JSON list of C-alpha atoms in Angstrom, two decimals:
[
{"chain": "A", "resi": 1403, "resn": "MET", "atom": "CA", "xyz": [-19.76, 8.02, -18.86]},
{"chain": "A", "resi": 1404, "resn": "GLU", "atom": "CA", "xyz": [-21.24, 11.28, -20.13]},
{"chain": "A", "resi": 1405, "resn": "ILE", "atom": "CA", "xyz": [-21.20, 12.22, -23.81]},
{"chain": "A", "resi": 1406, "resn": "THR", "atom": "CA", "xyz": [-19.04, 15.24, -23.02]},
{"chain": "A", "resi": 1407, "resn": "GLU", "atom": "CA", "xyz": [-16.41, 12.94, -21.50]},
{"chain": "A", "resi": 1408, "resn": "TYR", "atom": "CA", "xyz": [-16.34, 10.75, -24.60]},
{"chain": "A", "resi": 1409, "resn": "LEU", "atom": "CA", "xyz": [-15.97, 13.81, -26.82]},
{"chain": "A", "resi": 1410, "resn": "LYS", "atom": "CA", "xyz": [-13.13, 15.19, -24.73]},
{"chain": "A", "resi": 1411, "resn": "THR", "atom": "CA", "xyz": [-11.36, 11.83, -25.00]},
{"chain": "A", "resi": 1412, "resn": "LEU", "atom": "CA", "xyz": [-12.05, 11.59, -28.73]},
{"chain": "A", "resi": 1413, "resn": "ALA", "atom": "CA", "xyz": [-10.57, 15.05, -29.33]},
{"chain": "A", "resi": 1414, "resn": "HIS", "atom": "CA", "xyz": [-7.46, 14.31, -27.25]},
{"chain": "A", "resi": 1415, "resn": "GLU", "atom": "CA", "xyz": [-6.83, 10.82, -28.62]},
{"chain": "A", "resi": 1416, "resn": "GLY", "atom": "CA", "xyz": [-7.15, 11.98, -32.22]},
{"chain": "A", "resi": 1417, "resn": "GLU", "atom": "CA", "xyz": [-4.49, 14.60, -31.64]},
{"chain": "A", "resi": 1418, "resn": "LEU", "atom": "CA", "xyz": [-2.20, 12.02, -30.02]},
{"chain": "A", "resi": 1419, "resn": "LEU", "atom": "CA", "xyz": [-2.75, 9.67, -32.97]},
{"chain": "A", "resi": 1420, "resn": "ALA", "atom": "CA", "xyz": [-1.94, 12.35, -35.53]},
{"chain": "A", "resi": 1421, "resn": "ASP", "atom": "CA", "xyz": [1.13, 13.51, -33.62]},
{"chain": "A", "resi": 1422, "resn": "ALA", "atom": "CA", "xyz": [2.51, 9.95, -33.31]},
{"chain": "A", "resi": 1423, "resn": "ALA", "atom": "CA", "xyz": [1.78, 9.25, -36.98]},
{"chain": "A", "resi": 1424, "resn": "GLU", "atom": "CA", "xyz": [3.62, 12.38, -38.09]},
{"chain": "A", "resi": 1425, "resn": "ARG", "atom": "CA", "xyz": [6.61, 11.51, -35.93]},
{"chain": "A", "resi": 1426, "resn": "ALA", "atom": "CA", "xyz": [6.74, 7.95, -37.27]},
{"chain": "A", "resi": 1427, "resn": "GLY", "atom": "CA", "xyz": [6.18, 8.88, -40.94]},
{"chain": "A", "resi": 1428, "resn": "THR", "atom": "CA", "xyz": [3.59, 7.38, -43.25]},
{"chain": "A", "resi": 1429, "resn": "ASP", "atom": "CA", "xyz": [5.92, 4.57, -44.44]},
{"chain": "A", "resi": 1430, "resn": "ALA", "atom": "CA", "xyz": [6.58, 3.27, -40.91]},
{"chain": "A", "resi": 1431, "resn": "LEU", "atom": "CA", "xyz": [5.38, -0.24, -40.08]},
{"chain": "A", "resi": 1432, "resn": "VAL", "atom": "CA", "xyz": [2.63, -0.56, -37.45]},
{"chain": "A", "resi": 1433, "resn": "ALA", "atom": "CA", "xyz": [3.86, -3.21, -35.00]},
{"chain": "A", "resi": 1434, "resn": "THR", "atom": "CA", "xyz": [0.40, -3.97, -33.59]},
{"chain": "A", "resi": 1435, "resn": "CYS", "atom": "CA", "xyz": [-1.09, -4.42, -37.09]},
{"chain": "A", "resi": 1436, "resn": "PRO", "atom": "CA", "xyz": [1.77, -6.02, -39.04]},
{"chain": "A", "resi": 1437, "resn": "GLU", "atom": "CA", "xyz": [-0.04, -5.79, -42.38]},
{"chain": "A", "resi": 1438, "resn": "TRP", "atom": "CA", "xyz": [-0.31, -1.97, -42.06]},
{"chain": "A", "resi": 1439, "resn": "ARG", "atom": "CA", "xyz": [1.95, 1.02, -42.44]},
{"chain": "A", "resi": 1440, "resn": "ILE", "atom": "CA", "xyz": [1.10, 4.35, -40.85]},
{"chain": "A", "resi": 1441, "resn": "ALA", "atom": "CA", "xyz": [-0.45, 5.45, -44.15]},
{"chain": "A", "resi": 1442, "resn": "ASP", "atom": "CA", "xyz": [-2.93, 2.54, -43.93]},
{"chain": "A", "resi": 1443, "resn": "LEU", "atom": "CA", "xyz": [-3.72, 3.42, -40.32]},
{"chain": "A", "resi": 1444, "resn": "LEU", "atom": "CA", "xyz": [-4.46, 7.06, -41.18]},
{"chain": "A", "resi": 1445, "resn": "ARG", "atom": "CA", "xyz": [-6.57, 6.12, -44.19]},
{"chain": "A", "resi": 1446, "resn": "HIS", "atom": "CA", "xyz": [-8.59, 3.58, -42.19]},
{"chain": "A", "resi": 1447, "resn": "THR", "atom": "CA", "xyz": [-9.20, 5.76, -39.14]},
{"chain": "A", "resi": 1448, "resn": "GLY", "atom": "CA", "xyz": [-9.81, 8.86, -41.21]},
{"chain": "A", "resi": 1449, "resn": "SER", "atom": "CA", "xyz": [-12.41, 6.99, -43.27]},
{"chain": "A", "resi": 1450, "resn": "VAL", "atom": "CA", "xyz": [-14.10, 5.65, -40.13]},
{"chain": "A", "resi": 1451, "resn": "HIS", "atom": "CA", "xyz": [-14.31, 9.20, -38.78]},
{"chain": "A", "resi": 1452, "resn": "ARG", "atom": "CA", "xyz": [-15.91, 10.48, -41.99]},
{"chain": "A", "resi": 1453, "resn": "TRP", "atom": "CA", "xyz": [-18.31, 7.51, -42.09]},
{"chain": "A", "resi": 1454, "resn": "ALA", "atom": "CA", "xyz": [-19.52, 8.18, -38.53]},
{"chain": "A", "resi": 1455, "resn": "THR", "atom": "CA", "xyz": [-19.76, 11.91, -39.24]},
{"chain": "A", "resi": 1456, "resn": "ARG", "atom": "CA", "xyz": [-22.08, 11.28, -42.18]},
{"chain": "A", "resi": 1457, "resn": "LEU", "atom": "CA", "xyz": [-24.30, 8.88, -40.24]},
{"chain": "A", "resi": 1458, "resn": "VAL", "atom": "CA", "xyz": [-24.87, 11.43, -37.49]},
{"chain": "A", "resi": 1459, "resn": "ALA", "atom": "CA", "xyz": [-24.92, 14.63, -39.56]},
{"chain": "A", "resi": 1460, "resn": "ASP", "atom": "CA", "xyz": [-27.38, 13.23, -42.13]},
{"chain": "A", "resi": 1461, "resn": "GLY", "atom": "CA", "xyz": [-29.42, 11.24, -39.62]},
{"chain": "A", "resi": 1462, "resn": "LEU", "atom": "CA", "xyz": [-29.08, 8.05, -41.66]},
{"chain": "A", "resi": 1463, "resn": "LEU", "atom": "CA", "xyz": [-31.23, 5.19, -40.39]},
{"chain": "A", "resi": 1464, "resn": "GLU", "atom": "CA", "xyz": [-29.48, 2.55, -42.50]},
{"chain": "A", "resi": 1465, "resn": "PRO", "atom": "CA", "xyz": [-25.73, 1.79, -42.77]},
{"chain": "A", "resi": 1466, "resn": "ALA", "atom": "CA", "xyz": [-23.90, 3.96, -45.28]},
{"chain": "A", "resi": 1467, "resn": "PRO", "atom": "CA", "xyz": [-21.13, 2.85, -47.67]},
{"chain": "A", "resi": 1468, "resn": "PHE", "atom": "CA", "xyz": [-17.66, 3.16, -46.23]},
{"chain": "A", "resi": 1469, "resn": "PRO", "atom": "CA", "xyz": [-15.91, 6.17, -47.84]},
{"chain": "A", "resi": 1470, "resn": "GLN", "atom": "CA", "xyz": [-12.84, 5.67, -50.00]},
{"chain": "A", "resi": 1471, "resn": "ALA", "atom": "CA", "xyz": [-9.66, 7.21, -48.59]},
{"chain": "A", "resi": 1472, "resn": "PRO", "atom": "CA", "xyz": [-7.49, 9.30, -50.92]},
{"chain": "A", "resi": 1473, "resn": "GLU", "atom": "CA", "xyz": [-4.08, 8.09, -52.05]},
{"chain": "A", "resi": 1474, "resn": "LEU", "atom": "CA", "xyz": [-2.18, 10.77, -50.17]},
{"chain": "A", "resi": 1475, "resn": "ALA", "atom": "CA", "xyz": [1.08, 10.43, -48.23]},
{"chain": "A", "resi": 1476, "resn": "GLY", "atom": "CA", "xyz": [3.25, 12.35, -45.82]},
{"chain": "A", "resi": 1477, "resn": "GLY", "atom": "CA", "xyz": [1.98, 15.65, -44.49]},
{"chain": "A", "resi": 1478, "resn": "GLU", "atom": "CA", "xyz": [-0.98, 15.75, -46.87]},
{"chain": "A", "resi": 1479, "resn": "LEU", "atom": "CA", "xyz": [-2.34, 12.47, -45.50]},
{"chain": "A", "resi": 1480, "resn": "ALA", "atom": "CA", "xyz": [-1.85, 13.60, -41.90]},
{"chain": "A", "resi": 1481, "resn": "ALA", "atom": "CA", "xyz": [-3.69, 16.85, -42.70]},
{"chain": "A", "resi": 1482, "resn": "TRP", "atom": "CA", "xyz": [-6.55, 14.86, -44.28]},
{"chain": "A", "resi": 1483, "resn": "PHE", "atom": "CA", "xyz": [-6.79, 12.77, -41.11]},
{"chain": "A", "resi": 1484, "resn": "ARG", "atom": "CA", "xyz": [-6.81, 15.84, -38.87]},
{"chain": "A", "resi": 1485, "resn": "GLU", "atom": "CA", "xyz": [-9.52, 17.47, -40.98]},
{"chain": "A", "resi": 1486, "resn": "GLY", "atom": "CA", "xyz": [-11.82, 14.44, -40.70]},
{"chain": "A", "resi": 1487, "resn": "HIS", "atom": "CA", "xyz": [-11.16, 14.05, -36.98]},
{"chain": "A", "resi": 1488, "resn": "ALA", "atom": "CA", "xyz": [-11.99, 17.69, -36.32]},
{"chain": "A", "resi": 1489, "resn": "ALA", "atom": "CA", "xyz": [-15.20, 17.40, -38.37]},
{"chain": "A", "resi": 1490, "resn": "LEU", "atom": "CA", "xyz": [-16.26, 14.34, -36.36]},
{"chain": "A", "resi": 1491, "resn": "VAL", "atom": "CA", "xyz": [-15.68, 16.07, -33.03]},
{"chain": "A", "resi": 1492, "resn": "ARG", "atom": "CA", "xyz": [-17.56, 19.13, -34.25]},
{"chain": "A", "resi": 1493, "resn": "THR", "atom": "CA", "xyz": [-20.49, 17.09, -35.60]},
{"chain": "A", "resi": 1494, "resn": "LEU", "atom": "CA", "xyz": [-20.91, 15.10, -32.41]},
{"chain": "A", "resi": 1495, "resn": "THR", "atom": "CA", "xyz": [-20.57, 18.22, -30.27]},
{"chain": "A", "resi": 1496, "resn": "GLU", "atom": "CA", "xyz": [-23.20, 20.15, -32.23]},
{"chain": "A", "resi": 1497, "resn": "ALA", "atom": "CA", "xyz": [-25.65, 17.27, -32.85]},
{"chain": "A", "resi": 1498, "resn": "PRO", "atom": "CA", "xyz": [-29.00, 17.45, -31.00]},
{"chain": "A", "resi": 1499, "resn": "ALA", "atom": "CA", "xyz": [-29.26, 15.07, -28.07]},
{"chain": "A", "resi": 1500, "resn": "ASP", "atom": "CA", "xyz": [-32.19, 13.28, -29.71]},
{"chain": "A", "resi": 1501, "resn": "VAL", "atom": "CA", "xyz": [-30.57, 12.78, -33.11]},
{"chain": "A", "resi": 1502, "resn": "ALA", "atom": "CA", "xyz": [-31.77, 9.56, -34.74]},
{"chain": "A", "resi": 1503, "resn": "CYS", "atom": "CA", "xyz": [-29.33, 7.47, -36.78]},
{"chain": "A", "resi": 1504, "resn": "TRP", "atom": "CA", "xyz": [-28.16, 3.91, -37.34]},
{"chain": "A", "resi": 1505, "resn": "THR", "atom": "CA", "xyz": [-26.07, 2.08, -34.70]},
{"chain": "A", "resi": 1506, "resn": "PHE", "atom": "CA", "xyz": [-24.76, -1.47, -34.73]},
{"chain": "A", "resi": 1507, "resn": "LEU", "atom": "CA", "xyz": [-23.92, -3.01, -31.35]},
{"chain": "A", "resi": 1508, "resn": "PRO", "atom": "CA", "xyz": [-26.09, -4.82, -28.80]},
{"chain": "A", "resi": 1509, "resn": "SER", "atom": "CA", "xyz": [-25.96, -3.51, -25.24]},
{"chain": "A", "resi": 1510, "resn": "ALA", "atom": "CA", "xyz": [-25.58, 0.01, -26.60]},
{"chain": "A", "resi": 1511, "resn": "PRO", "atom": "CA", "xyz": [-25.70, 3.36, -24.76]},
{"chain": "A", "resi": 1512, "resn": "PRO", "atom": "CA", "xyz": [-29.11, 5.02, -24.33]},
{"chain": "A", "resi": 1513, "resn": "SER", "atom": "CA", "xyz": [-29.03, 7.17, -27.48]},
{"chain": "A", "resi": 1514, "resn": "PRO", "atom": "CA", "xyz": [-27.47, 7.14, -30.96]},
{"chain": "A", "resi": 1515, "resn": "LEU", "atom": "CA", "xyz": [-25.42, 10.21, -30.04]},
{"chain": "A", "resi": 1516, "resn": "ALA", "atom": "CA", "xyz": [-24.03, 8.49, -26.96]},
{"chain": "A", "resi": 1517, "resn": "PHE", "atom": "CA", "xyz": [-23.33, 5.38, -29.04]},
{"chain": "A", "resi": 1518, "resn": "TRP", "atom": "CA", "xyz": [-21.28, 7.24, -31.66]},
{"chain": "A", "resi": 1519, "resn": "ALA", "atom": "CA", "xyz": [-19.44, 9.40, -29.14]},
{"chain": "A", "resi": 1520, "resn": "ARG", "atom": "CA", "xyz": [-18.48, 6.26, -27.23]},
{"chain": "A", "resi": 1521, "resn": "ARG", "atom": "CA", "xyz": [-17.65, 4.14, -30.29]},
{"chain": "A", "resi": 1522, "resn": "GLN", "atom": "CA", "xyz": [-15.45, 6.77, -31.92]},
{"chain": "A", "resi": 1523, "resn": "ALA", "atom": "CA", "xyz": [-13.64, 7.59, -28.68]},
{"chain": "A", "resi": 1524, "resn": "HIS", "atom": "CA", "xyz": [-12.64, 3.92, -28.33]},
{"chain": "A", "resi": 1525, "resn": "GLU", "atom": "CA", "xyz": [-11.94, 3.48, -32.04]},
{"chain": "A", "resi": 1526, "resn": "THR", "atom": "CA", "xyz": [-9.54, 6.41, -31.95]},
{"chain": "A", "resi": 1527, "resn": "THR", "atom": "CA", "xyz": [-7.88, 5.38, -28.70]},
{"chain": "A", "resi": 1528, "resn": "VAL", "atom": "CA", "xyz": [-7.09, 1.86, -29.92]},
{"chain": "A", "resi": 1529, "resn": "HIS", "atom": "CA", "xyz": [-5.69, 3.20, -33.18]},
{"chain": "A", "resi": 1530, "resn": "ARG", "atom": "CA", "xyz": [-3.67, 5.80, -31.28]},
{"chain": "A", "resi": 1531, "resn": "MET", "atom": "CA", "xyz": [-1.91, 2.83, -29.68]},
{"chain": "A", "resi": 1532, "resn": "ASP", "atom": "CA", "xyz": [-1.24, 1.49, -33.17]},
{"chain": "A", "resi": 1533, "resn": "ALA", "atom": "CA", "xyz": [0.41, 4.77, -34.15]},
{"chain": "A", "resi": 1534, "resn": "GLU", "atom": "CA", "xyz": [2.54, 4.68, -31.00]},
{"chain": "A", "resi": 1535, "resn": "SER", "atom": "CA", "xyz": [3.58, 1.11, -31.76]},
{"chain": "A", "resi": 1536, "resn": "ALA", "atom": "CA", "xyz": [5.21, 2.37, -34.96]},
{"chain": "A", "resi": 1537, "resn": "LEU", "atom": "CA", "xyz": [7.43, 4.53, -32.77]},
{"chain": "A", "resi": 1538, "resn": "GLY", "atom": "CA", "xyz": [8.38, 1.67, -30.47]},
{"chain": "A", "resi": 1539, "resn": "VAL", "atom": "CA", "xyz": [7.34, 3.63, -27.37]},
{"chain": "A", "resi": 1540, "resn": "GLU", "atom": "CA", "xyz": [5.19, 2.64, -24.41]},
{"chain": "A", "resi": 1541, "resn": "PHE", "atom": "CA", "xyz": [1.52, 3.33, -24.92]},
{"chain": "A", "resi": 1542, "resn": "GLU", "atom": "CA", "xyz": [0.08, 6.44, -23.35]},
{"chain": "A", "resi": 1543, "resn": "PRO", "atom": "CA", "xyz": [-2.00, 5.02, -20.45]},
{"chain": "A", "resi": 1544, "resn": "VAL", "atom": "CA", "xyz": [-5.79, 4.90, -20.70]},
{"chain": "A", "resi": 1545, "resn": "GLU", "atom": "CA", "xyz": [-7.77, 6.46, -17.84]},
{"chain": "A", "resi": 1546, "resn": "ALA", "atom": "CA", "xyz": [-9.31, 3.73, -15.66]},
{"chain": "A", "resi": 1547, "resn": "GLU", "atom": "CA", "xyz": [-12.99, 4.66, -16.03]},
{"chain": "A", "resi": 1548, "resn": "PHE", "atom": "CA", "xyz": [-12.70, 4.98, -19.80]},
{"chain": "A", "resi": 1549, "resn": "ALA", "atom": "CA", "xyz": [-10.77, 1.70, -20.03]},
{"chain": "A", "resi": 1550, "resn": "THR", "atom": "CA", "xyz": [-13.46, -0.06, -18.00]},
{"chain": "A", "resi": 1551, "resn": "ASP", "atom": "CA", "xyz": [-16.09, 1.32, -20.35]},
{"chain": "A", "resi": 1552, "resn": "GLY", "atom": "CA", "xyz": [-14.11, 0.08, -23.34]},
{"chain": "A", "resi": 1553, "resn": "VAL", "atom": "CA", "xyz": [-13.79, -3.44, -21.94]},
{"chain": "A", "resi": 1554, "resn": "ASP", "atom": "CA", "xyz": [-17.54, -3.42, -21.39]},
{"chain": "A", "resi": 1555, "resn": "GLU", "atom": "CA", "xyz": [-18.18, -2.31, -24.99]},
{"chain": "A", "resi": 1556, "resn": "LEU", "atom": "CA", "xyz": [-15.87, -5.02, -26.30]},
{"chain": "A", "resi": 1557, "resn": "LEU", "atom": "CA", "xyz": [-17.33, -7.86, -24.22]},
{"chain": "A", "resi": 1558, "resn": "THR", "atom": "CA", "xyz": [-21.05, -6.99, -24.17]},
{"chain": "A", "resi": 1559, "resn": "GLY", "atom": "CA", "xyz": [-21.13, -5.37, -27.60]},
{"chain": "A", "resi": 1560, "resn": "PHE", "atom": "CA", "xyz": [-18.65, -6.60, -30.18]},
{"chain": "A", "resi": 1561, "resn": "HIS", "atom": "CA", "xyz": [-18.36, -10.17, -28.94]},
{"chain": "A", "resi": 1562, "resn": "ALA", "atom": "CA", "xyz": [-22.09, -10.62, -28.45]},
{"chain": "A", "resi": 1563, "resn": "ARG", "atom": "CA", "xyz": [-22.53, -10.36, -32.23]},
{"chain": "A", "resi": 1564, "resn": "PRO", "atom": "CA", "xyz": [-22.95, -13.45, -34.43]},
{"chain": "A", "resi": 1565, "resn": "LYS", "atom": "CA", "xyz": [-19.74, -12.59, -36.29]},
{"chain": "A", "resi": 1566, "resn": "SER", "atom": "CA", "xyz": [-17.58, -13.00, -33.17]},
{"chain": "A", "resi": 1567, "resn": "ARG", "atom": "CA", "xyz": [-15.14, -15.89, -33.57]},
{"chain": "A", "resi": 1568, "resn": "VAL", "atom": "CA", "xyz": [-14.42, -16.29, -29.84]},
{"chain": "A", "resi": 1569, "resn": "ARG", "atom": "CA", "xyz": [-16.01, -19.71, -29.38]},
{"chain": "A", "resi": 1570, "resn": "THR", "atom": "CA", "xyz": [-15.26, -23.04, -27.71]},
{"chain": "A", "resi": 1571, "resn": "THR", "atom": "CA", "xyz": [-16.44, -26.54, -28.57]},
{"chain": "A", "resi": 1572, "resn": "GLU", "atom": "CA", "xyz": [-17.47, -27.13, -24.94]},
{"chain": "A", "resi": 1573, "resn": "PRO", "atom": "CA", "xyz": [-18.94, -24.55, -22.51]},
{"chain": "A", "resi": 1574, "resn": "ARG", "atom": "CA", "xyz": [-16.23, -22.58, -20.72]},
{"chain": "A", "resi": 1575, "resn": "VAL", "atom": "CA", "xyz": [-16.24, -19.51, -18.49]},
{"chain": "A", "resi": 1576, "resn": "LEU", "atom": "CA", "xyz": [-13.83, -16.59, -18.73]},
{"chain": "A", "resi": 1577, "resn": "ARG", "atom": "CA", "xyz": [-13.90, -14.01, -15.92]},
{"chain": "A", "resi": 1578, "resn": "VAL", "atom": "CA", "xyz": [-12.44, -10.53, -16.32]},
{"chain": "A", "resi": 1579, "resn": "ARG", "atom": "CA", "xyz": [-11.65, -8.42, -13.23]},
{"chain": "A", "resi": 1580, "resn": "ALA", "atom": "CA", "xyz": [-10.47, -4.82, -13.16]},
{"chain": "A", "resi": 1581, "resn": "SER", "atom": "CA", "xyz": [-8.44, -4.55, -9.98]},
{"chain": "A", "resi": 1582, "resn": "ASP", "atom": "CA", "xyz": [-8.57, -0.75, -9.81]},
{"chain": "A", "resi": 1583, "resn": "THR", "atom": "CA", "xyz": [-12.23, -0.04, -10.65]},
{"chain": "A", "resi": 1584, "resn": "GLY", "atom": "CA", "xyz": [-13.79, -3.22, -9.26]},
{"chain": "A", "resi": 1585, "resn": "ALA", "atom": "CA", "xyz": [-15.62, -4.01, -12.50]},
{"chain": "A", "resi": 1586, "resn": "VAL", "atom": "CA", "xyz": [-16.18, -7.71, -13.22]},
{"chain": "A", "resi": 1587, "resn": "TRP", "atom": "CA", "xyz": [-17.48, -9.51, -16.29]},
{"chain": "A", "resi": 1588, "resn": "THR", "atom": "CA", "xyz": [-18.39, -13.18, -16.69]},
{"chain": "A", "resi": 1589, "resn": "VAL", "atom": "CA", "xyz": [-18.01, -14.39, -20.27]},
{"chain": "A", "resi": 1590, "resn": "ARG", "atom": "CA", "xyz": [-19.71, -17.68, -21.13]},
{"chain": "A", "resi": 1591, "resn": "LEU", "atom": "CA", "xyz": [-18.05, -19.32, -24.11]},
{"chain": "A", "resi": 1592, "resn": "SER", "atom": "CA", "xyz": [-19.56, -22.07, -26.24]},
{"chain": "A", "resi": 1593, "resn": "PRO", "atom": "CA", "xyz": [-20.06, -22.95, -29.93]},
{"chain": "A", "resi": 1594, "resn": "GLU", "atom": "CA", "xyz": [-22.44, -19.94, -30.00]},
{"chain": "A", "resi": 1595, "resn": "PRO", "atom": "CA", "xyz": [-21.49, -16.25, -29.68]},
{"chain": "A", "resi": 1596, "resn": "ALA", "atom": "CA", "xyz": [-20.17, -15.37, -26.23]},
{"chain": "A", "resi": 1597, "resn": "ARG", "atom": "CA", "xyz": [-22.69, -14.30, -23.59]},
{"chain": "A", "resi": 1598, "resn": "THR", "atom": "CA", "xyz": [-21.32, -11.74, -21.16]},
{"chain": "A", "resi": 1599, "resn": "VAL", "atom": "CA", "xyz": [-22.91, -10.55, -17.94]},
{"chain": "A", "resi": 1600, "resn": "ARG", "atom": "CA", "xyz": [-21.58, -7.90, -15.63]},
{"chain": "A", "resi": 1601, "resn": "GLY", "atom": "CA", "xyz": [-20.53, -9.26, -12.25]},
{"chain": "A", "resi": 1602, "resn": "ASP", "atom": "CA", "xyz": [-19.62, -12.68, -10.91]},
{"chain": "A", "resi": 1603, "resn": "ALA", "atom": "CA", "xyz": [-22.80, -14.38, -12.21]},
{"chain": "A", "resi": 1604, "resn": "ASP", "atom": "CA", "xyz": [-23.75, -16.02, -8.91]},
{"chain": "A", "resi": 1605, "resn": "ASP", "atom": "CA", "xyz": [-20.18, -17.10, -8.22]},
{"chain": "A", "resi": 1606, "resn": "THR", "atom": "CA", "xyz": [-20.06, -19.34, -11.27]},
{"chain": "A", "resi": 1607, "resn": "PRO", "atom": "CA", "xyz": [-16.52, -20.82, -11.21]},
{"chain": "A", "resi": 1608, "resn": "ALA", "atom": "CA", "xyz": [-14.27, -19.57, -13.99]},
{"chain": "A", "resi": 1609, "resn": "ASP", "atom": "CA", "xyz": [-12.04, -21.75, -16.11]},
{"chain": "A", "resi": 1610, "resn": "CYS", "atom": "CA", "xyz": [-9.73, -18.77, -16.66]},
{"chain": "A", "resi": 1611, "resn": "THR", "atom": "CA", "xyz": [-9.58, -15.38, -14.93]},
{"chain": "A", "resi": 1612, "resn": "LEU", "atom": "CA", "xyz": [-7.97, -12.22, -16.28]},
{"chain": "A", "resi": 1613, "resn": "THR", "atom": "CA", "xyz": [-7.12, -9.76, -13.50]},
{"chain": "A", "resi": 1614, "resn": "GLY", "atom": "CA", "xyz": [-5.38, -6.42, -13.79]},
{"chain": "A", "resi": 1615, "resn": "GLU", "atom": "CA", "xyz": [-5.80, -2.69, -13.96]},
{"chain": "A", "resi": 1616, "resn": "ALA", "atom": "CA", "xyz": [-8.49, -1.62, -16.38]},
{"chain": "A", "resi": 1617, "resn": "SER", "atom": "CA", "xyz": [-5.95, 0.02, -18.69]},
{"chain": "A", "resi": 1618, "resn": "TRP", "atom": "CA", "xyz": [-4.06, -3.28, -19.09]},
{"chain": "A", "resi": 1619, "resn": "LEU", "atom": "CA", "xyz": [-7.24, -5.27, -19.65]},
{"chain": "A", "resi": 1620, "resn": "TYR", "atom": "CA", "xyz": [-8.38, -2.76, -22.26]},
{"chain": "A", "resi": 1621, "resn": "THR", "atom": "CA", "xyz": [-5.10, -2.84, -24.13]},
{"chain": "A", "resi": 1622, "resn": "ALA", "atom": "CA", "xyz": [-4.64, -6.61, -23.91]},
{"chain": "A", "resi": 1623, "resn": "LEU", "atom": "CA", "xyz": [-8.22, -7.56, -24.77]},
{"chain": "A", "resi": 1624, "resn": "TRP", "atom": "CA", "xyz": [-7.95, -5.36, -27.86]},
{"chain": "A", "resi": 1625, "resn": "ASN", "atom": "CA", "xyz": [-4.79, -7.39, -28.65]},
{"chain": "A", "resi": 1626, "resn": "ARG", "atom": "CA", "xyz": [-2.44, -4.42, -28.40]},
{"chain": "A", "resi": 1627, "resn": "LEU", "atom": "CA", "xyz": [-0.45, -6.09, -25.57]},
{"chain": "A", "resi": 1628, "resn": "PRO", "atom": "CA", "xyz": [0.14, -9.81, -24.94]},
{"chain": "A", "resi": 1629, "resn": "LEU", "atom": "CA", "xyz": [-2.59, -11.42, -22.83]},
{"chain": "A", "resi": 1630, "resn": "THR", "atom": "CA", "xyz": [-0.04, -13.19, -20.67]},
{"chain": "A", "resi": 1631, "resn": "GLY", "atom": "CA", "xyz": [1.64, -12.91, -17.28]},
{"chain": "A", "resi": 1632, "resn": "PRO", "atom": "CA", "xyz": [0.51, -13.10, -13.64]},
{"chain": "A", "resi": 1633, "resn": "GLY", "atom": "CA", "xyz": [-2.86, -11.53, -14.51]},
{"chain": "A", "resi": 1634, "resn": "VAL", "atom": "CA", "xyz": [-3.86, -14.74, -16.31]},
{"chain": "A", "resi": 1635, "resn": "THR", "atom": "CA", "xyz": [-4.85, -17.55, -13.95]},
{"chain": "A", "resi": 1636, "resn": "GLY", "atom": "CA", "xyz": [-6.50, -20.89, -14.60]},
{"chain": "A", "resi": 1637, "resn": "ASP", "atom": "CA", "xyz": [-6.57, -22.37, -18.08]},
{"chain": "A", "resi": 1638, "resn": "ALA", "atom": "CA", "xyz": [-4.30, -20.09, -20.12]},
{"chain": "A", "resi": 1639, "resn": "GLU", "atom": "CA", "xyz": [-5.58, -21.76, -23.29]},
{"chain": "A", "resi": 1640, "resn": "LEU", "atom": "CA", "xyz": [-8.63, -19.49, -23.09]},
{"chain": "A", "resi": 1641, "resn": "ALA", "atom": "CA", "xyz": [-6.37, -16.45, -23.08]},
{"chain": "A", "resi": 1642, "resn": "ARG", "atom": "CA", "xyz": [-4.57, -17.84, -26.14]},
{"chain": "A", "resi": 1643, "resn": "LEU", "atom": "CA", "xyz": [-7.94, -18.49, -27.78]},
{"chain": "A", "resi": 1644, "resn": "TRP", "atom": "CA", "xyz": [-8.88, -14.85, -27.22]},
{"chain": "A", "resi": 1645, "resn": "THR", "atom": "CA", "xyz": [-5.65, -13.62, -28.78]},
{"chain": "A", "resi": 1646, "resn": "ALA", "atom": "CA", "xyz": [-6.13, -15.86, -31.80]},
{"chain": "A", "resi": 1647, "resn": "THR", "atom": "CA", "xyz": [-9.80, -15.17, -32.49]},
{"chain": "A", "resi": 1648, "resn": "ALA", "atom": "CA", "xyz": [-10.89, -11.86, -30.94]},
{"chain": "A", "resi": 1649, "resn": "GLY", "atom": "CA", "xyz": [-9.63, -9.50, -33.64]},
{"chain": "A", "resi": 1650, "resn": "ILE", "atom": "CA", "xyz": [-12.28, -6.99, -34.75]}
]
């Protein structure tokens, strides 16, 4: 995906998040993150936005401290979130294409700017779902190409890191298929961090296969919907393992 597409998504998803949060109220419980209320969600996401803004705007080559969120509530907290979101969109839009700054995932996009545009678009989309969960409404669907990109970031980026807890005592294979975009990932599980390759990996048989539209895979693999149902075939224990250990 192009940087401009990520930025368009980031701008739209941030507005959806803020709107849902304001409708729910800052004291509302977040069903997808039971330990959070909407106030916690806004403080977390607003701080992430400001953190990413500083990394890009100041061209920091080392990780920066995570900023402290203010103890605001109600409309003031929502306004603080909107301010930080707008600043992030503006910073990424105005940054030079060759900006140099710190990034943190393997299998990253070709430039730091592309990395942060992508990462913040997905960060905001997932947390938009959290805000909607406080309202008890169905999630706004995620566009198929963007969802496919997000599954790829999750599998080849986040869960390739040493800190990933998605591991098995014996080698197992999880295959993920997006029925609408045709994207396929083969995830090799073991006592070590998962190794994911794009495609069927020479027809290596899978112990468990997850098949569905990219939007469902995206939402379920981020643990915002149950990873159950007819889209899970083979050893469902691997799907349960994902749900139990894949939290970021």
